[in-house]
Tab-separated table of N, CA, C and O in Angstrom:
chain	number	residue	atom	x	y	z
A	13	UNK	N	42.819	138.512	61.356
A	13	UNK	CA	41.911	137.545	61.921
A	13	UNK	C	41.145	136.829	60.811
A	13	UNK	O	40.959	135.617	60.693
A	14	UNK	N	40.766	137.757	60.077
A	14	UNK	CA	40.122	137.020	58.827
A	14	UNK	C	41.001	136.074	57.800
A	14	UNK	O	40.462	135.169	57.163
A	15	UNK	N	42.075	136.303	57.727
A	15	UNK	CA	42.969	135.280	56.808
A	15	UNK	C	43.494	134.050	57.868
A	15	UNK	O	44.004	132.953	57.637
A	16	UNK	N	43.199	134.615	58.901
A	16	UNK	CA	43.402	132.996	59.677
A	16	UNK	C	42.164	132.109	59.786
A	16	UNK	O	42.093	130.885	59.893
A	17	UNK	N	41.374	132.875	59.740
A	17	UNK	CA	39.734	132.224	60.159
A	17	UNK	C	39.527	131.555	58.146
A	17	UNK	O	38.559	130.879	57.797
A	18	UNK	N	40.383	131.872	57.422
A	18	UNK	CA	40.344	131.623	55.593
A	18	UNK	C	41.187	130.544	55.490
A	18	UNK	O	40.991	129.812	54.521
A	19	UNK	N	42.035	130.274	56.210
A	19	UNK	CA	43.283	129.094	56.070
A	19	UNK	C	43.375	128.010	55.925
A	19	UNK	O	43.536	127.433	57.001
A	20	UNK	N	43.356	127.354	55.063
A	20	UNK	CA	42.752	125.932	54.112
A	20	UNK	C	43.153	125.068	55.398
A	20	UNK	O	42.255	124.324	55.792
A	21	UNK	N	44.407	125.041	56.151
A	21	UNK	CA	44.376	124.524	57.096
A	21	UNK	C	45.040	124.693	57.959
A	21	UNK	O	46.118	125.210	57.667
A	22	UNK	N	44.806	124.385	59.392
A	22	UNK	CA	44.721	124.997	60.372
A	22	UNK	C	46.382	125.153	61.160
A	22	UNK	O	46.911	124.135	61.607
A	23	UNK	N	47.057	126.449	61.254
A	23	UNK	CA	48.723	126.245	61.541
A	23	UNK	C	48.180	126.135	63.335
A	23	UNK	O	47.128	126.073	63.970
A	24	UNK	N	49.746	126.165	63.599
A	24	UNK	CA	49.614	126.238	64.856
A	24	UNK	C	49.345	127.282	65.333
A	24	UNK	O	49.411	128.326	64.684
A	25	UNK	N	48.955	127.218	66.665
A	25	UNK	CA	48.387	128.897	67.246
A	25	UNK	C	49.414	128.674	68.772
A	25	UNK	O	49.203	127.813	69.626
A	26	UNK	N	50.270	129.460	68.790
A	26	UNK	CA	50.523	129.733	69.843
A	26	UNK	C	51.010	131.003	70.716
A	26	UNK	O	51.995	131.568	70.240
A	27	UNK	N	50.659	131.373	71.523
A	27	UNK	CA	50.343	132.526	73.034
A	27	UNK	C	51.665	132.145	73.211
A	27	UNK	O	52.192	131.033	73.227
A	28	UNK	N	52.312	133.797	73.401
A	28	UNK	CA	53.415	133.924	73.947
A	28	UNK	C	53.024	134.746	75.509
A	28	UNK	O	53.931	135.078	76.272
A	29	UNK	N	51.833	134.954	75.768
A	29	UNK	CA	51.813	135.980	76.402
A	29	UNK	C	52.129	134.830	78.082
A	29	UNK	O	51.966	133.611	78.027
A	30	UNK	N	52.463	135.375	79.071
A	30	UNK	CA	52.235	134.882	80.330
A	30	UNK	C	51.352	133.722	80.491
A	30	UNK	O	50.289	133.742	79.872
A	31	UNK	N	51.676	132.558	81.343
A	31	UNK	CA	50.769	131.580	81.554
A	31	UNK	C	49.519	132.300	82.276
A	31	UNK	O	48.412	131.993	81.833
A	32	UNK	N	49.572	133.189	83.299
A	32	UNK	CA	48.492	133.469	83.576
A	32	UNK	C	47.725	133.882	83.077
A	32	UNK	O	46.647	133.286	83.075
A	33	UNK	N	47.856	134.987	82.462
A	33	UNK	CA	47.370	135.395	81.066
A	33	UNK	C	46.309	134.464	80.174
A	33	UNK	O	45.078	134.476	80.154
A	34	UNK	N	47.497	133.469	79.281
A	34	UNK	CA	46.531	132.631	78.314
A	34	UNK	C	45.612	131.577	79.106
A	34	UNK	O	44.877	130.886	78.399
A	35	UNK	N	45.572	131.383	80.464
A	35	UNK	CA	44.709	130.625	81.449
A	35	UNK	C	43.521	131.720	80.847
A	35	UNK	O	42.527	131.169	80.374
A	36	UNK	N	43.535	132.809	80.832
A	36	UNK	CA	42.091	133.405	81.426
A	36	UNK	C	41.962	133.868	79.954
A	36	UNK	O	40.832	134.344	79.847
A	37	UNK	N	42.483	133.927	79.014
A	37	UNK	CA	42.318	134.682	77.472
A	37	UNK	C	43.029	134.223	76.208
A	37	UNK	O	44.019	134.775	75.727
A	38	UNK	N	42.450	133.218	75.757
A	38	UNK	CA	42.851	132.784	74.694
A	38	UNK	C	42.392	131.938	73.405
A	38	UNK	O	41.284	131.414	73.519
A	39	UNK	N	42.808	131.810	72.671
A	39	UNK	CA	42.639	131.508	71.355
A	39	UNK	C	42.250	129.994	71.340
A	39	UNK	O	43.251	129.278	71.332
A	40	UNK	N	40.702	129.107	71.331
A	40	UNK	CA	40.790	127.909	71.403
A	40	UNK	C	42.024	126.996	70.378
A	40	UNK	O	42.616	127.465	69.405
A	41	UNK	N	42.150	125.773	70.872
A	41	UNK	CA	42.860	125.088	70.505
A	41	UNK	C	44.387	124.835	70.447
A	41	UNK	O	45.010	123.803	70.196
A	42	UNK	N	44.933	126.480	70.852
A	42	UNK	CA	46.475	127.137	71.265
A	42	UNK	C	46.862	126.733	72.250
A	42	UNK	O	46.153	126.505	73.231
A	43	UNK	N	48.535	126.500	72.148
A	43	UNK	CA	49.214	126.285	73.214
A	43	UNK	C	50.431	127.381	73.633
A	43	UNK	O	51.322	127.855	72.927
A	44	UNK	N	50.056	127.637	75.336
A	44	UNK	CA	50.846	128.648	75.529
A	44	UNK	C	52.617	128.154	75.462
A	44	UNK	O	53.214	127.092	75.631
A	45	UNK	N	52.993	129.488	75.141
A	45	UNK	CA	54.638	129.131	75.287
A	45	UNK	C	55.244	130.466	75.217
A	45	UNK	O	55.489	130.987	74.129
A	46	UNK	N	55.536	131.134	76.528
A	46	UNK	CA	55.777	132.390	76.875
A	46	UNK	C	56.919	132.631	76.148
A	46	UNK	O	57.661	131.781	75.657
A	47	UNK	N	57.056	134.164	76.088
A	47	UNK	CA	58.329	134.934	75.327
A	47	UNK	C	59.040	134.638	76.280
A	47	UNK	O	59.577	133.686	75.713
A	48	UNK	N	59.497	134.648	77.244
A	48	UNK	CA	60.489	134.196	78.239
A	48	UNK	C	60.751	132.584	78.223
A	48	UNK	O	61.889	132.337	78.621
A	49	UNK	N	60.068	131.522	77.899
A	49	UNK	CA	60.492	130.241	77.242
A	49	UNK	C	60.955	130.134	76.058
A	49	UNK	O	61.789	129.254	75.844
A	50	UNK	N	60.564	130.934	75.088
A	50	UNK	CA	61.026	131.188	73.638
A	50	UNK	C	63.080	131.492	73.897
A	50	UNK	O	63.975	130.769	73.460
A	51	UNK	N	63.233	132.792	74.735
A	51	UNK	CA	64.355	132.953	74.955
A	51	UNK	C	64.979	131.737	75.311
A	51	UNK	O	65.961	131.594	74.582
A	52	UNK	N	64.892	131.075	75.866
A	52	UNK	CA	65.690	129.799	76.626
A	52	UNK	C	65.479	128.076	76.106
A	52	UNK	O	66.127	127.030	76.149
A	53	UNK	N	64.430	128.455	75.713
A	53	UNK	CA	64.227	126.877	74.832
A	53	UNK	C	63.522	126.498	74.016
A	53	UNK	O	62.399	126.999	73.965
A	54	UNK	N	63.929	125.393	72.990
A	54	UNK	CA	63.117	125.105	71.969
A	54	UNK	C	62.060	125.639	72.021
A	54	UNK	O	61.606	126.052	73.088
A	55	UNK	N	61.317	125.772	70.671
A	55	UNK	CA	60.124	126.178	70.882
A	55	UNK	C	59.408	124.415	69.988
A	55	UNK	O	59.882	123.709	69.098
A	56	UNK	N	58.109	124.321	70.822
A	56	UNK	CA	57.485	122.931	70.968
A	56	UNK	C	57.192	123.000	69.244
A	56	UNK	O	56.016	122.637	69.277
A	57	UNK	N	57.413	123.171	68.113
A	57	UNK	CA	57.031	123.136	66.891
A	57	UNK	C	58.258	123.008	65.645
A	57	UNK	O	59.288	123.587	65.989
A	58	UNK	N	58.321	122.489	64.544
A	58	UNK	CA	59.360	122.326	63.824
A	58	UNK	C	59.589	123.934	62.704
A	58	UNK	O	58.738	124.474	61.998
A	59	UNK	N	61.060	124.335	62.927
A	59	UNK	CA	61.112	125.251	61.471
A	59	UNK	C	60.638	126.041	60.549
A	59	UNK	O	60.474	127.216	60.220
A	60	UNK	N	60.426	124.579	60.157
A	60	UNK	CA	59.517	125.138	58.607
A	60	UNK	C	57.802	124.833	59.073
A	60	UNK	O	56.964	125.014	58.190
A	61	UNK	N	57.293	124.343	60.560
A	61	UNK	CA	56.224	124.359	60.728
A	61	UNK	C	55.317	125.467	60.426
A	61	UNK	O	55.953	126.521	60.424
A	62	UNK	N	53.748	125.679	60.103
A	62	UNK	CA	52.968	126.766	59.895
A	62	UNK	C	52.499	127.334	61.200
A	62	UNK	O	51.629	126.769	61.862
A	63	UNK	N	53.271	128.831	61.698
A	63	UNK	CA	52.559	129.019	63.504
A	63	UNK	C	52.447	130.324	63.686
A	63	UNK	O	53.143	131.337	63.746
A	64	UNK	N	51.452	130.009	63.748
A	64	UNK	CA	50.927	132.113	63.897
A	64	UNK	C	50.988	132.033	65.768
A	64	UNK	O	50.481	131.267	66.588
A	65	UNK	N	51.777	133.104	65.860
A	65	UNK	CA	52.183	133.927	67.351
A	65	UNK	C	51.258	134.629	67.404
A	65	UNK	O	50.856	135.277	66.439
A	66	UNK	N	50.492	134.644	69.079
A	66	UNK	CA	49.827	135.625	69.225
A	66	UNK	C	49.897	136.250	70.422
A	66	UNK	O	50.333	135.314	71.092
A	67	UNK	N	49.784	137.160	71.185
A	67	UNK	CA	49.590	137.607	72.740
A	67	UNK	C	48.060	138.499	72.623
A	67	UNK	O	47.147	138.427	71.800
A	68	UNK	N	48.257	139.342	73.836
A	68	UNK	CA	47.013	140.240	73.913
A	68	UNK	C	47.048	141.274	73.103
A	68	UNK	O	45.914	141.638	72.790
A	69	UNK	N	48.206	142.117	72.471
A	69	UNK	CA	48.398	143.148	71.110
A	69	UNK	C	48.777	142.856	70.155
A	69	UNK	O	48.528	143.381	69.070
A	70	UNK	N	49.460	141.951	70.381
A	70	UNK	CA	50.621	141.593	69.312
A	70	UNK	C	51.835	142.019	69.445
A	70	UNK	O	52.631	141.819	68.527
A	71	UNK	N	52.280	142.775	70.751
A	71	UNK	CA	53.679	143.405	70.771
A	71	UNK	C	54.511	142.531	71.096
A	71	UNK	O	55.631	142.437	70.592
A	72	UNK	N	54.014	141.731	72.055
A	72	UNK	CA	55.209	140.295	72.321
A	72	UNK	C	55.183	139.382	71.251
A	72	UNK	O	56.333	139.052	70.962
A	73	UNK	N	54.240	138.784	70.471
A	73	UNK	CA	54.181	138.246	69.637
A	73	UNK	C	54.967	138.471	68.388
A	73	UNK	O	55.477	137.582	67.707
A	74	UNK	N	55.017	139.986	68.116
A	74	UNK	CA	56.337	140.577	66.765
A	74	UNK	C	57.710	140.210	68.110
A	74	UNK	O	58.688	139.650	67.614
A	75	UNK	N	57.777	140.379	69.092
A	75	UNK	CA	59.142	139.838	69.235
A	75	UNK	C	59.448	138.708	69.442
A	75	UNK	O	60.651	138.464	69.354
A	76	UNK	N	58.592	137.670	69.766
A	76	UNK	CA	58.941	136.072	69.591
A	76	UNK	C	59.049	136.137	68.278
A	76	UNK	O	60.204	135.868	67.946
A	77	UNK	N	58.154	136.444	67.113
A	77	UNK	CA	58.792	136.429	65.849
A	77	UNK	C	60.130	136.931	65.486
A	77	UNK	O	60.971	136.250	64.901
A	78	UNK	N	60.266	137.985	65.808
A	78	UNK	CA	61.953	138.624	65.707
A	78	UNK	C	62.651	137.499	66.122
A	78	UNK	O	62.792	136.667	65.225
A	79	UNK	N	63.024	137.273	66.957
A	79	UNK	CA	63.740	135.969	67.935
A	79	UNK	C	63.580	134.804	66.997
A	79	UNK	O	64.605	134.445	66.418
A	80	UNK	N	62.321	134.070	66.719
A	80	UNK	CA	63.019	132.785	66.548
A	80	UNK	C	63.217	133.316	64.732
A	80	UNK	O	63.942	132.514	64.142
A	81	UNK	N	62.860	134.131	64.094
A	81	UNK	CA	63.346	134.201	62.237
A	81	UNK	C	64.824	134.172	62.787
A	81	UNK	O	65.472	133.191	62.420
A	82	UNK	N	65.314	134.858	63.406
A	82	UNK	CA	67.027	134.748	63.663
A	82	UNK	C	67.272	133.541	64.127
A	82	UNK	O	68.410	133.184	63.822
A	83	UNK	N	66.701	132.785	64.718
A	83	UNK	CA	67.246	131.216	64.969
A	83	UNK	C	66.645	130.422	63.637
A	83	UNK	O	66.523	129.231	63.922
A	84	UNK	N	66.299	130.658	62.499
A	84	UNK	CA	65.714	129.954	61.350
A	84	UNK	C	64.277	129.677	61.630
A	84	UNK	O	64.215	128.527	61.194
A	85	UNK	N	63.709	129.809	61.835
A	85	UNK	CA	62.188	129.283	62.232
A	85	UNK	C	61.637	130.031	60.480
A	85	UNK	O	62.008	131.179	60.239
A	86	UNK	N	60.974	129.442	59.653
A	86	UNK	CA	60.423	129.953	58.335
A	86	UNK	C	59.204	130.301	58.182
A	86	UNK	O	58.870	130.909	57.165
A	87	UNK	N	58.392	130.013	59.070
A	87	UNK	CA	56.738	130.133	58.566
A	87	UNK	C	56.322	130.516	59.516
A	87	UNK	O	55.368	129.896	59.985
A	88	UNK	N	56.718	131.431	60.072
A	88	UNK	CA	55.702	132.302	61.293
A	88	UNK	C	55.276	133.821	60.800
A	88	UNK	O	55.814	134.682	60.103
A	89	UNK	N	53.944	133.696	61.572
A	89	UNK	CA	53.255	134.695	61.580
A	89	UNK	C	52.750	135.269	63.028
A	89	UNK	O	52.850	134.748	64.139
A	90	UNK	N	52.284	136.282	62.713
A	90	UNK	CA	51.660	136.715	63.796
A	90	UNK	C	49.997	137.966	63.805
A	90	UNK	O	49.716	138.966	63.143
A	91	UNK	N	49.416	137.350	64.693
A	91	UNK	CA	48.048	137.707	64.495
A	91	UNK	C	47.961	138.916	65.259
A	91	UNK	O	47.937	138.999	66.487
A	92	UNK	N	47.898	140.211	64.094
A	92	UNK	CA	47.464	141.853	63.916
A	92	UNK	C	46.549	142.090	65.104
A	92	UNK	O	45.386	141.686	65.122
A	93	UNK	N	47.218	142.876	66.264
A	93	UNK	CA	46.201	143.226	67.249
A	93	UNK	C	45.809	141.993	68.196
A	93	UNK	O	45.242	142.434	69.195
A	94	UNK	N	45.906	140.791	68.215
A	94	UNK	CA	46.471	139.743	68.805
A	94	UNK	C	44.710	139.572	69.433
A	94	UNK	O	43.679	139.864	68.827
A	95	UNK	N	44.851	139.039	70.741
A	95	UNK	CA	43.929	138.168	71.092
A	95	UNK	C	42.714	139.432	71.129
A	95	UNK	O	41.653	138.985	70.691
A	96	UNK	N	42.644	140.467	71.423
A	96	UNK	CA	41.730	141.534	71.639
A	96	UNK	C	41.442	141.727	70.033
A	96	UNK	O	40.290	142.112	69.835
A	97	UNK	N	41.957	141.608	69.247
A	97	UNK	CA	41.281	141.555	67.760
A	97	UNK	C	40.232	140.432	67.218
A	97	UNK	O	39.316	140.613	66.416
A	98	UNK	N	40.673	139.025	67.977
A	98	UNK	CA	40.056	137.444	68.028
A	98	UNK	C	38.687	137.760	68.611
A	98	UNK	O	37.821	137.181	67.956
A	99	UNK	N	38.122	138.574	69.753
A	99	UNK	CA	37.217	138.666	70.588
A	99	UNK	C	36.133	138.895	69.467
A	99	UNK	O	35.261	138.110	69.095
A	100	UNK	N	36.511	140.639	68.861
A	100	UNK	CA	36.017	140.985	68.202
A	100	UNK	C	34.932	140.508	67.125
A	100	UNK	O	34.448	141.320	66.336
């Protein structure tokens, strides 16, 4: 949380978790895009774009990362302990 809140500038933030979900809990300025859209289609950002994944632990979030590094995606991250770490 702290090296994202340090980040000269600002990557993308996006919630894999359930739309209902990021309706009621989420990361200002993020756009949701569920692990179940990830499976089936583009994801709304380029490649080599800068995009930290997040959900409510981070457990879906390491597997949208798994998923798209195997389709080439280069600069993703994902935020440790996920949105319940952000609160904090």
């Amino acid at each position: 949380v702290e090296e994202l809140r340090s980040m000269p500038t600002q990557p993308r933030l996006v919630d894999v978790s359930p739309a209902s979900i990021h309706a009621d809990h989420s990361l200002p300025g993020s756009v949701n895009f569920p692990l179940e859209a990830i499976r089936r289609e583009e994801p709304p950002f380029e490649k080599s774009e800068a995009v930290v994944l997040y959900s409510g632990t981070s457990a879906e979030a390491y597997e949208a990362y798994r998923f798209l590094v195997a389709r080439g995606y280069t600069n993703l991250h994902v935020l440790e302990g996920g949105y319940r770490c952000w609160q904090r």
